[in-house]
Amino acid sequence: MAAENQAMLLRDIKNMNLEAYPKPSCGPDDVLVAMKSVGICGSDVHYWQHGEIGDFKMTGPMVIGHESAGEVVEVGANVSNCKVGDRVALEPGVPCDNCEQCKEGKYNLCPDIRFFATPPIHGSLQRYVVHPARFSFVLPENVTTEMGAMCEPLSVGVYACEQKARVKPGQTVAVFGAGPIGTMCSLVANGMQAGKIILCDINPERLEFVASLIPGLVTINTTGLDSKAVATKIEEANGGKKVDSCIDCAGAEPVIQAAIYCTKNGGCVCLVGMGRPEMSVPLLNASCREVELQGVFRYRNTYPACIDLMATGKVDVKPLITHRFEFTQESMMEAFEACKVGKGKDGSNAIKCMINRETWVASDGCRREAVAPSGVYWCAVEPYTVRCFPQAAVAAHRSARGREAGNLDSAQIAP
């Protein structure tokens, strides 16, 4: 069994190990995917440390991980949207299709949704995963599996900006929180051609990092400021006017207060952050000015837009992948520790930790496809030598040879 499948299994609080795990069977509407890249989310770390998030409590062992992409190795009889050899991003939530919410198209609100690594559903940090084909999205050649795994956190930004805050070209958007999700929302708003993006946080390093990704980004360090003072700072940065919309990615009471105060009459405050169950907010202020409060729970119908944003270069998620790890017990535990403390062993800030599993593609076991920091490479492993070829050469080789390219000598690929 160990040779067939292995999974990172969380058995109890702070008790997580890479273990032999049953290889799943592919149903008629499913695809069997060999995982290549899995990102670690804050929720994964929280389950590892506490065994629960809100009402979602572990009742038994659970495979962790939900930000994932890999290569299709088997398809069910009814599958037509992807084929063996396709690289796919997996949307982790599978709804029931029968409830009121599903029938209205709001499948992310399905009370019976089965979501990777949300108790009691097992996650995707394993060698092989079976997933419905309709929630498996084919990646174009210029989108790596690392980028495919980033579709999951990027989806939150796309859902918040596109469907909830309804960001339009030229509008001004204020984003609260410069963590991974706040960064994603800022990137998406920029990709949607927002006229001005104002990002607020108390961490100057985070603000500086996001500013390096988005030309013209306005940053405000809100340390020591109350909610009305923050709103005033935002309005000053917007030429004395209130903003068109706000996206809260912090979940803190003063942040939501400030967001309401600084949003224009008839504007929108999008609530992405998850804070205390009850808070004191200026509802009368929002009501009298018809400031709309929009809740966000995960996302829906976002993966195609995410892939398009990355493929067209409107959003670049690669700089967010700051630390990379291997599919081994030692390396993955190092990854989780880096996410927990927010820094890698080198002392650098950990934005997104990515676990990559190199997949052998040749019958002789000496050629493989790997995800490297700068893109997809074809690696021919020979005695004492690793020969690497850039993505363009690999794409041309595959176009001429198909998936059989893995069984050919590396010398046949033009460097």
Short mmCIF file of C-alpha atoms in Angstrom, two decimals:
data_model
loop_
_atom_site.label_atom_id
_atom_site.label_comp_id
_atom_site.label_asym_id
_atom_site.label_seq_id
_atom_site.Cartn_x
_atom_site.Cartn_y
_atom_site.Cartn_z
CA MET A 1 0.00 0.00 0.00
CA ALA A 2 2.83 2.44 0.85
CA ALA A 3 4.16 2.25 -2.69
CA GLU A 4 0.68 2.97 -4.13
CA ASN A 5 -0.52 5.82 -1.99
CA GLN A 6 0.62 7.89 0.95
CA ALA A 7 -1.18 10.70 2.75
CA MET A 8 -0.43 13.31 5.38
CA LEU A 9 -2.82 12.05 8.05
CA LEU A 10 -3.78 14.20 11.03
CA ARG A 11 -4.73 11.71 13.74
CA ASP A 12 -5.08 14.14 16.62
CA ILE A 13 -3.99 17.60 17.72
CA LYS A 14 -0.29 18.02 16.81
CA ASN A 15 -0.12 14.37 15.72
CA MET A 16 0.35 14.30 11.94
CA ASN A 17 2.37 11.85 9.88
CA LEU A 18 2.93 10.70 6.31
CA GLU A 19 1.34 7.26 6.27
CA ALA A 20 0.35 4.49 3.89
CA TYR A 21 -3.18 5.19 2.75
CA PRO A 22 -5.68 3.36 0.49
CA LYS A 23 -5.52 4.37 -3.14
CA PRO A 24 -8.97 5.66 -4.17
CA SER A 25 -11.02 4.13 -6.98
CA CYS A 26 -12.20 6.21 -9.92
CA GLY A 27 -15.99 6.39 -10.48
CA PRO A 28 -17.72 6.97 -13.83
CA ASP A 29 -17.89 10.76 -13.34
CA ASP A 30 -14.53 11.12 -11.64
CA VAL A 31 -10.86 11.58 -12.43
CA LEU A 32 -7.95 10.00 -10.58
CA VAL A 33 -5.32 12.66 -10.10
CA ALA A 34 -1.66 12.23 -9.15
CA MET A 35 -1.03 15.21 -6.89
CA LYS A 36 1.85 17.46 -7.91
CA SER A 37 1.42 20.67 -5.89
CA VAL A 38 -0.45 21.30 -2.65
CA GLY A 39 -0.40 24.63 -0.83
CA ILE A 40 -0.73 24.93 2.94
CA CYS A 41 -3.53 27.14 4.19
CA GLY A 42 -3.94 28.72 7.60
CA SER A 43 -6.92 26.43 8.19
CA ASP A 44 -4.66 23.37 7.70
CA VAL A 45 -2.34 24.72 10.38
CA HIS A 46 -5.27 25.48 12.67
CA TYR A 47 -6.61 21.92 12.46
CA TRP A 48 -3.10 20.61 13.16
CA GLN A 49 -2.75 22.81 16.23
CA HIS A 50 -6.33 22.78 17.58
CA GLY A 51 -8.33 20.02 15.87
CA GLU A 52 -11.21 22.36 15.09
CA ILE A 53 -12.27 25.61 13.45
CA GLY A 54 -15.52 27.03 14.78
CA ASP A 55 -18.23 24.39 14.42
CA PHE A 56 -15.99 22.15 12.29
CA LYS A 57 -14.45 19.69 14.75
CA MET A 58 -12.37 16.61 14.01
CA THR A 59 -14.03 13.38 15.13
CA GLY A 60 -11.38 11.05 13.72
CA PRO A 61 -8.22 10.98 11.59
CA MET A 62 -8.29 13.34 8.59
CA VAL A 63 -6.02 13.79 5.57
CA ILE A 64 -5.04 17.45 5.45
CA GLY A 65 -4.76 19.83 2.46
CA HIS A 66 -7.19 21.51 0.04
CA GLU A 67 -5.17 23.80 -2.28
CA SER A 68 -4.17 21.35 -4.98
CA ALA A 69 -3.35 20.54 -8.57
CA GLY A 70 -1.97 17.48 -10.31
CA GLU A 71 -2.01 15.26 -13.37
CA VAL A 72 -4.93 13.11 -14.48
CA VAL A 73 -3.92 9.44 -14.59
CA GLU A 74 -7.36 7.86 -15.05
CA VAL A 75 -10.79 9.08 -16.15
CA GLY A 76 -14.26 7.66 -15.57
CA ALA A 77 -16.46 6.37 -18.38
CA ASN A 78 -18.65 9.50 -18.44
CA VAL A 79 -15.85 12.09 -18.34
CA SER A 80 -15.41 14.34 -21.37
CA ASN A 81 -13.90 17.60 -20.05
CA CYS A 82 -10.42 16.22 -19.37
CA LYS A 83 -8.22 13.30 -20.36
CA VAL A 84 -5.28 11.30 -19.07
CA GLY A 85 -2.18 13.50 -19.05
CA ASP A 86 -4.04 16.76 -18.47
CA ARG A 87 -2.86 18.89 -15.58
CA VAL A 88 -5.81 20.05 -13.50
CA ALA A 89 -6.63 22.33 -10.58
CA LEU A 90 -9.10 20.80 -8.14
CA GLU A 91 -11.90 22.93 -6.71
CA PRO A 92 -12.14 21.38 -3.24
CA GLY A 93 -15.86 21.77 -2.51
CA VAL A 94 -18.37 19.26 -3.92
CA PRO A 95 -22.05 20.17 -3.26
CA CYS A 96 -25.06 17.85 -2.96
CA ASP A 97 -26.88 19.32 -6.02
CA ASN A 98 -30.26 18.67 -4.39
CA CYS A 99 -30.75 21.38 -1.75
CA GLU A 100 -32.37 24.79 -2.19
CA GLN A 101 -29.02 26.57 -2.31
CA CYS A 102 -27.64 24.23 -4.97
CA LYS A 103 -30.75 24.60 -7.12
CA GLU A 104 -30.38 28.39 -6.91
CA GLY A 105 -26.75 28.12 -8.05
CA LYS A 106 -25.33 29.08 -4.65
CA TYR A 107 -23.55 25.78 -4.21
CA ASN A 108 -20.90 27.19 -1.86
CA LEU A 109 -23.71 27.56 0.71
CA CYS A 110 -24.83 23.93 0.40
CA PRO A 111 -25.25 22.61 3.98
CA ASP A 112 -24.00 19.19 2.88
CA ILE A 113 -21.03 20.29 0.79
CA ARG A 114 -18.05 17.97 0.96
CA PHE A 115 -14.94 20.13 1.19
CA PHE A 116 -11.37 18.83 1.25
CA ALA A 117 -9.87 18.70 4.76
CA THR A 118 -13.03 19.92 6.49
CA PRO A 119 -14.17 17.28 9.00
CA PRO A 120 -15.05 14.58 8.28
CA ILE A 121 -13.91 14.90 4.63
CA HIS A 122 -10.34 13.89 3.80
CA GLY A 123 -8.06 16.32 2.00
CA SER A 124 -5.67 16.28 -0.93
CA LEU A 125 -2.18 16.11 0.60
CA GLN A 126 -1.64 12.60 -0.69
CA ARG A 127 -0.22 10.90 -3.75
CA TYR A 128 -3.56 10.15 -5.42
CA VAL A 129 -6.95 11.82 -5.15
CA VAL A 130 -10.26 10.96 -6.82
CA HIS A 131 -12.37 14.01 -7.61
CA PRO A 132 -15.48 14.77 -9.71
CA ALA A 133 -14.41 15.78 -13.20
CA ARG A 134 -16.75 18.79 -13.20
CA PHE A 135 -14.69 20.30 -10.38
CA SER A 136 -11.38 19.52 -12.10
CA PHE A 137 -10.17 22.35 -14.35
CA VAL A 138 -7.58 21.82 -17.07
CA LEU A 139 -4.54 24.09 -16.87
CA PRO A 140 -3.05 25.64 -20.03
CA GLU A 141 0.64 25.11 -20.78
CA ASN A 142 1.71 28.43 -19.26
CA VAL A 143 0.04 27.75 -15.90
CA THR A 144 2.09 25.49 -13.63
CA THR A 145 0.61 23.10 -11.09
CA GLU A 146 1.85 25.42 -8.35
CA MET A 147 -0.21 28.18 -9.93
CA GLY A 148 -3.10 25.72 -10.27
CA ALA A 149 -2.98 25.03 -6.54
CA MET A 150 -3.11 28.79 -5.97
CA CYS A 151 -6.52 28.87 -7.67
CA GLU A 152 -8.01 28.03 -4.27
CA PRO A 153 -6.85 31.10 -2.32
CA LEU A 154 -7.12 33.22 -5.48
CA SER A 155 -10.77 32.16 -5.73
CA VAL A 156 -11.55 33.99 -2.51
CA GLY A 157 -10.20 37.19 -4.06
CA VAL A 158 -12.05 36.65 -7.33
CA TYR A 159 -15.32 35.92 -5.54
CA ALA A 160 -14.94 38.92 -3.23
CA CYS A 161 -13.95 41.39 -5.96
CA GLU A 162 -15.98 40.17 -8.91
CA GLN A 163 -19.19 38.77 -7.45
CA LYS A 164 -19.53 40.53 -4.09
CA ALA A 165 -17.80 43.95 -4.13
CA ARG A 166 -18.48 44.12 -7.89
CA VAL A 167 -15.28 46.03 -8.62
CA LYS A 168 -15.39 48.00 -11.87
CA PRO A 169 -12.55 49.58 -13.88
CA GLY A 170 -11.54 52.94 -12.45
CA GLN A 171 -13.15 52.43 -9.05
CA THR A 172 -11.38 52.86 -5.71
CA VAL A 173 -11.16 49.84 -3.42
CA ALA A 174 -9.90 49.72 0.16
CA VAL A 175 -8.58 46.36 1.37
CA PHE A 176 -8.02 45.65 5.05
CA GLY A 177 -5.36 43.07 5.90
CA ALA A 178 -2.15 42.37 3.97
CA GLY A 179 -2.03 38.64 4.68
CA PRO A 180 -2.39 36.02 1.92
CA ILE A 181 -6.10 36.67 1.29
CA GLY A 182 -5.81 40.46 1.49
CA THR A 183 -2.91 40.24 -0.93
CA MET A 184 -5.00 38.08 -3.28
CA CYS A 185 -7.89 40.54 -3.14
CA SER A 186 -5.53 43.42 -3.92
CA LEU A 187 -4.03 41.51 -6.86
CA VAL A 188 -7.47 40.65 -8.25
CA ALA A 189 -8.73 44.22 -7.86
CA ASN A 190 -5.65 45.35 -9.77
CA GLY A 191 -6.26 42.70 -12.43
CA MET A 192 -9.83 43.98 -12.75
CA GLN A 193 -8.42 47.46 -13.44
CA ALA A 194 -9.48 49.20 -10.25
CA GLY A 195 -8.41 52.83 -10.46
CA LYS A 196 -6.92 52.98 -6.97
CA ILE A 197 -6.29 50.29 -4.34
CA ILE A 198 -5.69 51.30 -0.73
CA LEU A 199 -4.28 48.56 1.48
CA CYS A 200 -4.33 48.82 5.28
CA ASP A 201 -2.40 46.75 7.81
CA ILE A 202 -0.32 47.13 10.98
CA ASN A 203 2.62 45.16 9.57
CA PRO A 204 4.96 47.39 7.53
CA GLU A 205 6.82 44.43 6.01
CA ARG A 206 3.61 43.00 4.60
CA LEU A 207 2.55 46.35 3.23
CA GLU A 208 5.93 46.79 1.58
CA PHE A 209 5.78 43.31 0.04
CA VAL A 210 2.34 43.82 -1.53
CA ALA A 211 3.38 47.27 -2.76
CA SER A 212 6.26 45.58 -4.60
CA LEU A 213 3.69 43.50 -6.52
CA ILE A 214 1.19 46.21 -7.47
CA PRO A 215 2.39 49.47 -9.07
CA GLY A 216 0.61 52.49 -7.62
CA LEU A 217 -0.72 50.65 -4.56
CA VAL A 218 -1.46 53.04 -1.68
CA THR A 219 -0.56 51.62 1.73
CA ILE A 220 -1.64 52.82 5.17
CA ASN A 221 -0.08 51.59 8.41
CA THR A 222 -3.02 51.68 10.83
CA THR A 223 -1.04 50.98 14.01
CA GLY A 224 -2.52 52.87 16.96
CA LEU A 225 -5.42 54.36 14.99
CA ASP A 226 -9.07 53.97 15.95
CA SER A 227 -11.70 53.13 13.34
CA LYS A 228 -12.71 56.74 12.54
CA ALA A 229 -9.08 57.80 12.23
CA VAL A 230 -8.46 54.93 9.81
CA ALA A 231 -11.50 55.96 7.76
CA THR A 232 -10.20 59.53 7.65
CA LYS A 233 -6.77 58.34 6.45
CA ILE A 234 -8.41 56.32 3.68
CA GLU A 235 -10.54 59.25 2.54
CA GLU A 236 -7.47 61.52 2.52
CA ALA A 237 -5.67 58.96 0.33
CA ASN A 238 -8.65 59.03 -2.02
CA GLY A 239 -8.61 62.77 -2.55
CA GLY A 240 -11.05 63.54 0.26
CA LYS A 241 -13.73 61.15 -1.04
CA LYS A 242 -15.11 57.91 0.34
CA VAL A 243 -14.22 54.73 -1.56
CA ASP A 244 -16.49 52.72 -3.84
CA SER A 245 -16.05 49.50 -1.90
CA CYS A 246 -14.14 47.93 0.97
CA ILE A 247 -12.95 44.36 1.40
CA ASP A 248 -12.31 43.26 4.97
CA CYS A 249 -9.76 40.43 5.17
CA ALA A 250 -8.97 40.86 8.86
CA GLY A 251 -12.25 40.13 10.64
CA ALA A 252 -11.52 42.58 13.47
CA GLU A 253 -14.25 44.79 14.89
CA PRO A 254 -12.43 48.14 14.36
CA VAL A 255 -11.70 47.16 10.77
CA ILE A 256 -15.35 46.57 9.93
CA GLN A 257 -16.26 49.82 11.64
CA ALA A 258 -13.68 51.72 9.58
CA ALA A 259 -14.83 50.02 6.40
CA ILE A 260 -18.40 51.19 6.92
CA TYR A 261 -17.31 54.75 7.75
CA CYS A 262 -15.12 55.16 4.66
CA THR A 263 -17.45 53.56 2.07
CA LYS A 264 -19.53 55.86 -0.11
CA ASN A 265 -23.32 56.07 0.03
CA GLY A 266 -24.65 53.03 -1.80
CA GLY A 267 -21.23 51.36 -1.77
CA CYS A 268 -20.34 47.88 -0.60
CA VAL A 269 -18.42 46.42 2.34
CA CYS A 270 -17.36 42.85 1.64
CA LEU A 271 -16.74 40.72 4.74
CA VAL A 272 -14.10 38.10 3.99
CA GLY A 273 -12.29 37.94 7.34
CA MET A 274 -13.61 35.64 10.06
CA GLY A 275 -13.59 37.25 13.51
CA ARG A 276 -15.64 37.04 16.68
CA PRO A 277 -19.22 35.70 16.42
CA GLU A 278 -20.64 39.01 17.69
CA MET A 279 -19.34 42.54 17.17
CA SER A 280 -20.36 46.17 17.64
CA VAL A 281 -20.59 47.92 14.27
CA PRO A 282 -22.28 51.18 13.13
CA LEU A 283 -25.31 49.59 11.48
CA LEU A 284 -27.38 52.77 11.56
CA ASN A 285 -24.62 54.58 9.66
CA ALA A 286 -24.62 51.81 7.06
CA SER A 287 -28.42 51.64 6.88
CA CYS A 288 -29.01 55.37 6.48
CA ARG A 289 -26.44 55.56 3.69
CA GLU A 290 -27.43 52.22 2.12
CA VAL A 291 -23.94 50.81 2.51
CA GLU A 292 -24.35 47.18 1.57
CA LEU A 293 -22.75 44.52 3.79
CA GLN A 294 -21.87 41.42 1.79
CA GLY A 295 -20.87 38.21 3.51
CA VAL A 296 -18.40 35.82 1.89
CA PHE A 297 -18.23 32.09 2.47
CA ARG A 298 -15.60 30.44 0.31
CA TYR A 299 -16.55 30.99 -3.36
CA ARG A 300 -18.43 29.63 -6.36
CA ASN A 301 -17.85 29.55 -10.13
CA THR A 302 -14.40 31.10 -9.81
CA TYR A 303 -11.84 28.60 -11.09
CA PRO A 304 -12.16 29.43 -14.81
CA ALA A 305 -11.71 33.13 -14.00
CA CYS A 306 -8.69 32.37 -11.79
CA ILE A 307 -7.01 30.33 -14.51
CA ASP A 308 -7.70 33.04 -17.09
CA LEU A 309 -6.30 35.79 -14.85
CA MET A 310 -3.07 33.83 -14.40
CA ALA A 311 -2.79 32.61 -18.00
CA THR A 312 -3.21 36.15 -19.37
CA GLY A 313 -0.75 37.62 -16.87
CA LYS A 314 -3.31 39.92 -15.24
CA VAL A 315 -2.54 38.31 -11.86
CA ASP A 316 0.87 36.89 -10.98
CA VAL A 317 0.71 34.57 -7.97
CA LYS A 318 4.25 33.23 -8.27
CA PRO A 319 5.86 35.81 -5.94
CA LEU A 320 3.47 34.70 -3.20
CA ILE A 321 4.95 31.19 -3.18
CA THR A 322 7.83 32.02 -0.90
CA HIS A 323 8.78 28.57 0.41
CA ARG A 324 8.83 25.18 -1.31
CA PHE A 325 8.94 21.72 0.28
CA GLU A 326 9.05 18.06 -0.72
CA PHE A 327 6.53 15.27 -0.19
CA THR A 328 8.37 13.73 2.75
CA GLN A 329 7.57 13.61 6.47
CA GLU A 330 10.47 15.83 7.48
CA SER A 331 9.98 18.40 4.74
CA MET A 332 6.22 18.69 5.19
CA MET A 333 6.49 19.13 8.95
CA GLU A 334 9.02 21.89 8.28
CA ALA A 335 6.44 23.46 5.95
CA PHE A 336 3.70 23.40 8.57
CA GLU A 337 6.05 24.86 11.16
CA ALA A 338 7.00 27.67 8.76
CA CYS A 339 3.33 28.45 8.21
CA LYS A 340 2.64 28.39 11.94
CA VAL A 341 5.36 30.88 12.86
CA GLY A 342 5.13 32.85 9.60
CA LYS A 343 8.82 32.43 8.74
CA GLY A 344 11.01 29.83 7.11
CA LYS A 345 14.24 28.45 8.55
CA ASP A 346 16.06 31.18 6.65
CA GLY A 347 14.15 33.81 8.62
CA SER A 348 12.24 35.11 5.59
CA ASN A 349 8.50 35.75 5.80
CA ALA A 350 6.39 32.78 4.71
CA ILE A 351 3.49 33.94 2.55
CA LYS A 352 2.56 30.66 0.87
CA CYS A 353 4.27 27.34 1.54
CA MET A 354 3.97 24.90 -1.36
CA ILE A 355 4.54 21.15 -1.26
CA ASN A 356 5.61 19.67 -4.58
CA ARG A 357 5.66 16.00 -5.43
CA GLU A 358 7.76 15.08 -8.45
CA THR A 359 6.02 12.45 -10.52
CA TRP A 360 7.95 9.84 -12.49
CA VAL A 361 6.67 9.75 -16.07
CA ALA A 362 9.03 7.25 -17.71
CA SER A 363 8.88 3.48 -17.43
CA ASP A 364 12.65 3.30 -16.85
CA GLY A 365 12.29 5.58 -13.82
CA CYS A 366 14.96 8.05 -14.87
CA ARG A 367 12.97 10.92 -16.38
CA ARG A 368 10.46 13.05 -14.58
CA GLU A 369 8.51 16.28 -14.76
CA ALA A 370 9.09 18.70 -11.91
CA VAL A 371 7.85 22.09 -10.82
CA ALA A 372 10.78 24.43 -10.31
CA PRO A 373 10.67 27.99 -8.92
CA SER A 374 10.58 29.58 -12.35
CA GLY A 375 8.19 27.19 -14.07
CA VAL A 376 7.70 23.70 -15.44
CA TYR A 377 10.88 21.87 -16.36
CA TRP A 378 11.63 18.52 -17.91
CA CYS A 379 14.44 16.87 -15.96
CA ALA A 380 16.47 13.96 -17.25
CA VAL A 381 18.25 12.35 -14.32
CA GLU A 382 21.39 10.55 -15.40
CA PRO A 383 24.42 9.37 -13.39
CA TYR A 384 25.72 12.42 -11.45
CA THR A 385 23.81 14.76 -13.80
CA VAL A 386 20.44 16.50 -13.96
CA ARG A 387 19.68 18.04 -17.33
CA CYS A 388 16.86 20.65 -17.30
CA PHE A 389 14.95 22.05 -20.25
CA PRO A 390 12.76 25.16 -20.25
CA GLN A 391 8.99 25.06 -20.58
CA ALA A 392 8.90 26.21 -24.21
CA ALA A 393 11.18 23.37 -25.28
CA VAL A 394 9.10 20.85 -23.32
CA ALA A 395 5.86 22.15 -24.86
CA ALA A 396 7.28 21.87 -28.38
CA HIS A 397 8.57 18.38 -27.64
CA ARG A 398 5.21 17.28 -26.27
CA SER A 399 3.39 18.78 -29.23
CA ALA A 400 5.50 16.67 -31.56
CA ARG A 401 5.64 13.51 -29.46
CA GLY A 402 2.56 13.62 -27.22
CA ARG A 403 2.68 12.16 -23.72
CA GLU A 404 5.10 9.47 -24.96
CA ALA A 405 7.80 12.12 -24.64
CA GLY A 406 8.61 10.73 -21.21
CA ASN A 407 9.95 7.53 -22.74
CA LEU A 408 12.38 9.28 -25.09
CA ASP A 409 16.00 10.12 -24.46
CA SER A 410 16.55 13.59 -23.06
CA ALA A 411 18.96 14.43 -25.86
CA GLN A 412 15.97 14.53 -28.21
CA ILE A 413 14.66 17.70 -26.52
CA ALA A 414 16.26 20.81 -27.97
CA PRO A 415 17.56 22.91 -25.03
#
